[in-house]
Amino acid sequence: MSDDNSGVRLAKRVAELKACSRAEAERYIEGGWVSVNGAVVELPQHRVGEADEVTLADDARATILPPVTVLWHKPVGVRCDIEQAPKAEWLAAEHRSVEDRSKQRLLLKHWAGLRCAAPLDTAASGLVVFTQESGIWRRLVDDAITVEHELWVDVKGVVAPGALAALQRQVRASVNRQNEAGTRLRVAAKGLRKGQLGVWCEAAGIQPDAVHRARLGRLALGALASGQWRLMMGYERF
């Protein structure tokens, strides 16, 4: 393989091999269809020399990559803020859920502009969303007041009826006990902002021990285990 100062751009070599335009060649490369000396290369500007073997996958397609949205089960103790890009280790291939039916590879092109549209408190766990899609961003950020969050809240001690009623008034939505002991609550509220539930619980005299987001709008966390991720399917909606 050539060094950075010699050879030609990979896109030029692919365009010659496929007798296609430079734009099409770049789409082949960014789509993960091109290998140099047996290794996939996704950068059109990568330099190759005459001795380098450039090959295309038999099923290569020069299609424009659609933007992606990633659903991630954030573990407790991980900080993730609005507009934050995901860390590589969060979306590592080994953490991809077997439940992912998208058949879409996560490519370098997908990392460009991928940002968090639905963060959680560091101490909370559950569904977090990273997206490249402007429509998803508008839905979860600009129109956040219309999106319902379903949270499971484990509390310290037993929640008294008066505290439950106080939390109900704070949330202005659905609050109910999830077990007979009264140590787990289900809270469903629209337009919930990061840190807001803790403020509401404190005002109601409730001490949360653990908070877990199980659903955002119409999309549930489902079978995603802690630390796992999958790509959102085209038919799914928040």
Tab-separated table of C-alpha atoms in Angstrom:
chain	number	residue	atom	x	y	z
A	1	MET	CA	0.000	0.000	0.000
A	2	SER	CA	1.292	3.449	-0.866
A	3	ASP	CA	2.219	6.156	1.586
A	4	ASP	CA	0.149	9.340	1.823
A	5	ASN	CA	2.339	11.258	-0.646
A	6	SER	CA	2.371	8.807	-3.546
A	7	GLY	CA	-0.029	6.935	-5.751
A	8	VAL	CA	-3.511	8.064	-6.722
A	9	ARG	CA	-6.765	8.532	-4.885
A	10	LEU	CA	-8.687	5.321	-4.396
A	11	ALA	CA	-11.757	6.956	-5.946
A	12	LYS	CA	-9.847	7.501	-9.185
A	13	ARG	CA	-8.692	3.877	-9.290
A	14	VAL	CA	-12.227	2.589	-8.670
A	15	ALA	CA	-13.634	4.900	-11.347
A	16	GLU	CA	-11.162	3.407	-13.799
A	17	LEU	CA	-11.952	-0.170	-12.770
A	18	LYS	CA	-15.723	0.287	-12.976
A	19	ALA	CA	-15.734	2.761	-15.868
A	20	CYS	CA	-17.942	4.981	-13.749
A	21	SER	CA	-17.975	8.579	-12.549
A	22	ARG	CA	-15.849	9.739	-9.628
A	23	ALA	CA	-19.046	10.345	-7.628
A	24	GLU	CA	-20.179	6.766	-8.171
A	25	ALA	CA	-16.729	5.502	-7.219
A	26	GLU	CA	-16.900	7.425	-3.953
A	27	ARG	CA	-20.266	5.840	-3.197
A	28	TYR	CA	-18.804	2.364	-3.755
A	29	ILE	CA	-15.988	3.165	-1.351
A	30	GLU	CA	-18.106	4.838	1.343
A	31	GLY	CA	-20.549	1.941	1.117
A	32	GLY	CA	-17.843	-0.449	2.281
A	33	TRP	CA	-17.691	-2.341	-1.020
A	34	VAL	CA	-14.020	-1.700	-1.869
A	35	SER	CA	-10.956	-3.543	-0.562
A	36	VAL	CA	-7.295	-2.677	-0.930
A	37	ASN	CA	-4.979	-5.645	-0.578
A	38	GLY	CA	-7.798	-7.575	1.102
A	39	ALA	CA	-8.791	-4.926	3.649
A	40	VAL	CA	-11.946	-2.810	3.322
A	41	VAL	CA	-11.173	0.899	2.860
A	42	GLU	CA	-13.974	3.460	3.201
A	43	LEU	CA	-12.056	6.657	2.444
A	44	PRO	CA	-12.184	7.889	-1.187
A	45	GLN	CA	-9.039	9.975	-0.622
A	46	HIS	CA	-6.982	6.928	0.400
A	47	ARG	CA	-3.851	6.705	-1.791
A	48	VAL	CA	-3.040	3.533	-3.719
A	49	GLY	CA	-0.091	2.615	-5.896
A	50	GLU	CA	0.214	0.475	-8.999
A	51	ALA	CA	1.153	-2.578	-6.940
A	52	ASP	CA	-1.917	-2.318	-4.692
A	53	GLU	CA	-4.757	-4.728	-5.439
A	54	VAL	CA	-8.100	-2.932	-5.511
A	55	THR	CA	-11.223	-5.111	-5.623
A	56	LEU	CA	-14.972	-4.558	-5.388
A	57	ALA	CA	-17.441	-6.892	-3.727
A	58	ASP	CA	-19.524	-8.911	-6.170
A	59	ASP	CA	-22.718	-7.341	-4.835
A	60	ALA	CA	-21.311	-3.787	-4.747
A	61	ARG	CA	-23.856	-1.011	-5.206
A	62	ALA	CA	-23.166	2.676	-5.853
A	63	THR	CA	-26.168	3.807	-3.865
A	64	ILE	CA	-26.306	6.891	-1.663
A	65	LEU	CA	-26.131	5.835	1.970
A	66	PRO	CA	-29.297	6.821	3.838
A	67	PRO	CA	-28.877	8.484	7.253
A	68	VAL	CA	-29.145	6.213	10.270
A	69	THR	CA	-30.633	6.358	13.753
A	70	VAL	CA	-29.090	4.242	16.498
A	71	LEU	CA	-30.981	2.944	19.530
A	72	TRP	CA	-28.666	2.262	22.462
A	73	HIS	CA	-29.287	0.791	25.912
A	74	LYS	CA	-27.204	3.169	28.014
A	75	PRO	CA	-25.743	1.557	31.123
A	76	VAL	CA	-25.790	3.242	34.528
A	77	GLY	CA	-22.834	5.560	35.142
A	78	VAL	CA	-22.199	6.598	31.521
A	79	ARG	CA	-22.517	10.286	30.734
A	80	CYS	CA	-24.310	11.180	27.524
A	81	ASP	CA	-25.436	14.735	26.720
A	82	ILE	CA	-27.622	16.321	24.058
A	83	GLU	CA	-25.822	16.640	20.691
A	84	GLN	CA	-22.966	14.443	21.921
A	85	ALA	CA	-21.453	12.075	19.367
A	86	PRO	CA	-21.344	8.430	20.461
A	87	LYS	CA	-18.001	7.032	21.561
A	88	ALA	CA	-16.607	4.274	19.373
A	89	GLU	CA	-16.691	1.737	22.203
A	90	TRP	CA	-20.406	2.332	22.755
A	91	LEU	CA	-21.252	1.263	19.208
A	92	ALA	CA	-18.567	-1.386	18.787
A	93	ALA	CA	-19.516	-4.300	16.543
A	94	GLU	CA	-19.419	-6.753	19.456
A	95	HIS	CA	-22.156	-4.750	21.213
A	96	ARG	CA	-24.548	-4.887	18.270
A	97	SER	CA	-27.723	-6.694	19.263
A	98	VAL	CA	-28.654	-9.958	17.574
A	99	GLU	CA	-32.129	-8.402	17.419
A	100	ASP	CA	-30.903	-5.904	14.780
A	101	ARG	CA	-32.748	-6.822	11.586
A	102	SER	CA	-31.588	-3.834	9.518
A	103	LYS	CA	-28.810	-5.707	7.638
A	104	GLN	CA	-27.091	-2.317	7.330
A	105	ARG	CA	-23.407	-2.119	8.177
A	106	LEU	CA	-22.390	0.795	10.382
A	107	LEU	CA	-19.877	2.603	8.181
A	108	LEU	CA	-17.551	5.573	8.629
A	109	LYS	CA	-20.006	7.731	6.691
A	110	HIS	CA	-22.656	7.017	9.323
A	111	TRP	CA	-20.561	8.592	12.077
A	112	ALA	CA	-20.607	12.001	10.392
A	113	GLY	CA	-23.156	14.162	12.182
A	114	LEU	CA	-24.386	11.294	14.381
A	115	ARG	CA	-25.479	12.973	17.631
A	116	CYS	CA	-27.545	12.304	20.703
A	117	ALA	CA	-31.163	13.439	20.413
A	118	ALA	CA	-32.459	11.859	23.629
A	119	PRO	CA	-29.931	11.875	26.496
A	120	LEU	CA	-30.318	10.439	29.987
A	121	ASP	CA	-28.912	11.339	33.387
A	122	THR	CA	-25.570	9.667	34.127
A	123	ALA	CA	-27.132	7.648	36.948
A	124	ALA	CA	-30.021	6.459	34.731
A	125	SER	CA	-30.145	3.592	32.255
A	126	GLY	CA	-32.242	2.736	29.238
A	127	LEU	CA	-33.095	3.955	25.753
A	128	VAL	CA	-30.840	6.629	24.243
A	129	VAL	CA	-31.063	7.776	20.627
A	130	PHE	CA	-28.294	8.912	18.268
A	131	THR	CA	-29.365	10.149	14.853
A	132	GLN	CA	-28.215	11.607	11.550
A	133	GLU	CA	-31.809	12.122	10.449
A	134	SER	CA	-33.163	15.659	10.526
A	135	GLY	CA	-36.746	14.392	10.861
A	136	ILE	CA	-35.880	12.330	13.945
A	137	TRP	CA	-34.015	15.299	15.415
A	138	ARG	CA	-37.037	17.556	14.956
A	139	ARG	CA	-39.308	14.950	16.519
A	140	LEU	CA	-37.182	14.311	19.607
A	141	VAL	CA	-35.680	17.773	20.160
A	142	ASP	CA	-37.696	20.513	18.488
A	143	ASP	CA	-41.028	18.771	19.191
A	144	ALA	CA	-39.925	17.127	22.434
A	145	ILE	CA	-42.978	18.402	24.331
A	146	THR	CA	-45.155	15.975	22.332
A	147	VAL	CA	-43.034	12.846	22.920
A	148	GLU	CA	-43.900	10.613	25.878
A	149	HIS	CA	-41.193	9.012	28.032
A	150	GLU	CA	-41.946	5.833	29.952
A	151	LEU	CA	-39.680	5.494	32.982
A	152	TRP	CA	-39.371	2.837	35.647
A	153	VAL	CA	-38.291	4.326	38.941
A	154	ASP	CA	-36.996	2.189	41.817
A	155	VAL	CA	-37.347	4.178	45.036
A	156	LYS	CA	-35.801	4.038	48.471
A	157	GLY	CA	-38.394	2.882	50.966
A	158	VAL	CA	-42.098	2.730	50.260
A	159	VAL	CA	-43.874	5.582	48.493
A	160	ALA	CA	-46.678	6.945	50.655
A	161	PRO	CA	-50.023	7.695	48.958
A	162	GLY	CA	-49.528	11.416	49.562
A	163	ALA	CA	-46.096	11.374	47.894
A	164	LEU	CA	-47.506	9.466	44.935
A	165	ALA	CA	-50.276	12.044	44.533
A	166	ALA	CA	-47.708	14.864	44.797
A	167	LEU	CA	-45.583	13.289	42.072
A	168	GLN	CA	-48.689	12.861	39.938
A	169	ARG	CA	-49.326	16.593	40.168
A	170	GLN	CA	-45.705	17.365	39.312
A	171	VAL	CA	-45.594	15.079	36.279
A	172	ARG	CA	-49.103	15.896	35.050
A	173	ALA	CA	-49.246	12.455	33.492
A	174	SER	CA	-49.480	8.796	34.443
A	175	VAL	CA	-47.834	7.608	37.664
A	176	ASN	CA	-48.566	4.220	39.207
A	177	ARG	CA	-47.011	1.503	41.321
A	178	GLN	CA	-45.401	-1.382	39.477
A	179	ASN	CA	-45.207	-3.826	42.390
A	180	GLU	CA	-47.149	-4.589	45.549
A	181	ALA	CA	-44.326	-3.395	47.777
A	182	GLY	CA	-44.606	0.077	46.264
A	183	THR	CA	-40.865	0.299	45.624
A	184	ARG	CA	-41.120	0.646	41.835
A	185	LEU	CA	-43.080	3.292	39.986
A	186	ARG	CA	-43.980	3.661	36.334
A	187	VAL	CA	-43.928	7.266	35.159
A	188	ALA	CA	-45.172	8.307	31.725
A	189	ALA	CA	-44.695	11.980	30.901
A	190	LYS	CA	-44.343	14.075	27.757
A	191	GLY	CA	-41.530	16.518	27.118
A	192	LEU	CA	-39.322	15.168	29.892
A	193	ARG	CA	-35.952	16.894	30.020
A	194	LYS	CA	-32.713	15.508	31.369
A	195	GLY	CA	-32.659	15.825	35.176
A	196	GLN	CA	-36.314	16.854	35.400
A	197	LEU	CA	-37.608	13.649	36.985
A	198	GLY	CA	-35.165	13.982	39.873
A	199	VAL	CA	-36.453	17.487	40.586
A	200	TRP	CA	-40.053	16.252	40.526
A	201	CYS	CA	-39.287	13.329	42.859
A	202	GLU	CA	-37.479	15.563	45.335
A	203	ALA	CA	-40.411	17.978	45.392
A	204	ALA	CA	-42.754	15.053	46.113
A	205	GLY	CA	-40.562	13.652	48.887
A	206	ILE	CA	-39.524	10.574	46.880
A	207	GLN	CA	-35.934	9.318	46.702
A	208	PRO	CA	-35.157	7.540	43.412
A	209	ASP	CA	-32.693	4.682	43.723
A	210	ALA	CA	-32.635	3.795	40.002
A	211	VAL	CA	-34.235	5.258	36.880
A	212	HIS	CA	-34.687	3.340	33.629
A	213	ARG	CA	-36.190	4.641	30.369
A	214	ALA	CA	-38.133	1.792	28.768
A	215	ARG	CA	-39.871	3.688	25.979
A	216	LEU	CA	-39.651	6.913	23.989
A	217	GLY	CA	-42.799	7.796	22.096
A	218	ARG	CA	-43.983	4.617	20.370
A	219	LEU	CA	-40.551	2.977	20.416
A	220	ALA	CA	-39.694	0.640	23.303
A	221	LEU	CA	-36.246	-0.521	24.372
A	222	GLY	CA	-37.437	-4.097	23.934
A	223	ALA	CA	-34.858	-6.874	24.107
A	224	LEU	CA	-31.782	-4.623	23.945
A	225	ALA	CA	-29.506	-5.668	26.800
A	226	SER	CA	-27.470	-3.111	28.730
A	227	GLY	CA	-24.695	-1.717	26.517
A	228	GLN	CA	-26.163	-3.105	23.298
A	229	TRP	CA	-27.350	-1.144	20.252
A	230	ARG	CA	-29.267	-1.583	17.041
A	231	LEU	CA	-30.240	0.506	14.043
A	232	MET	CA	-33.776	1.871	13.861
A	233	MET	CA	-35.809	0.303	11.079
A	234	GLY	CA	-37.386	2.449	8.365
A	235	TYR	CA	-40.938	1.566	9.398
A	236	GLU	CA	-40.437	2.427	13.076
A	237	ARG	CA	-41.703	5.719	14.460
A	238	PHE	CA	-41.340	7.671	17.671
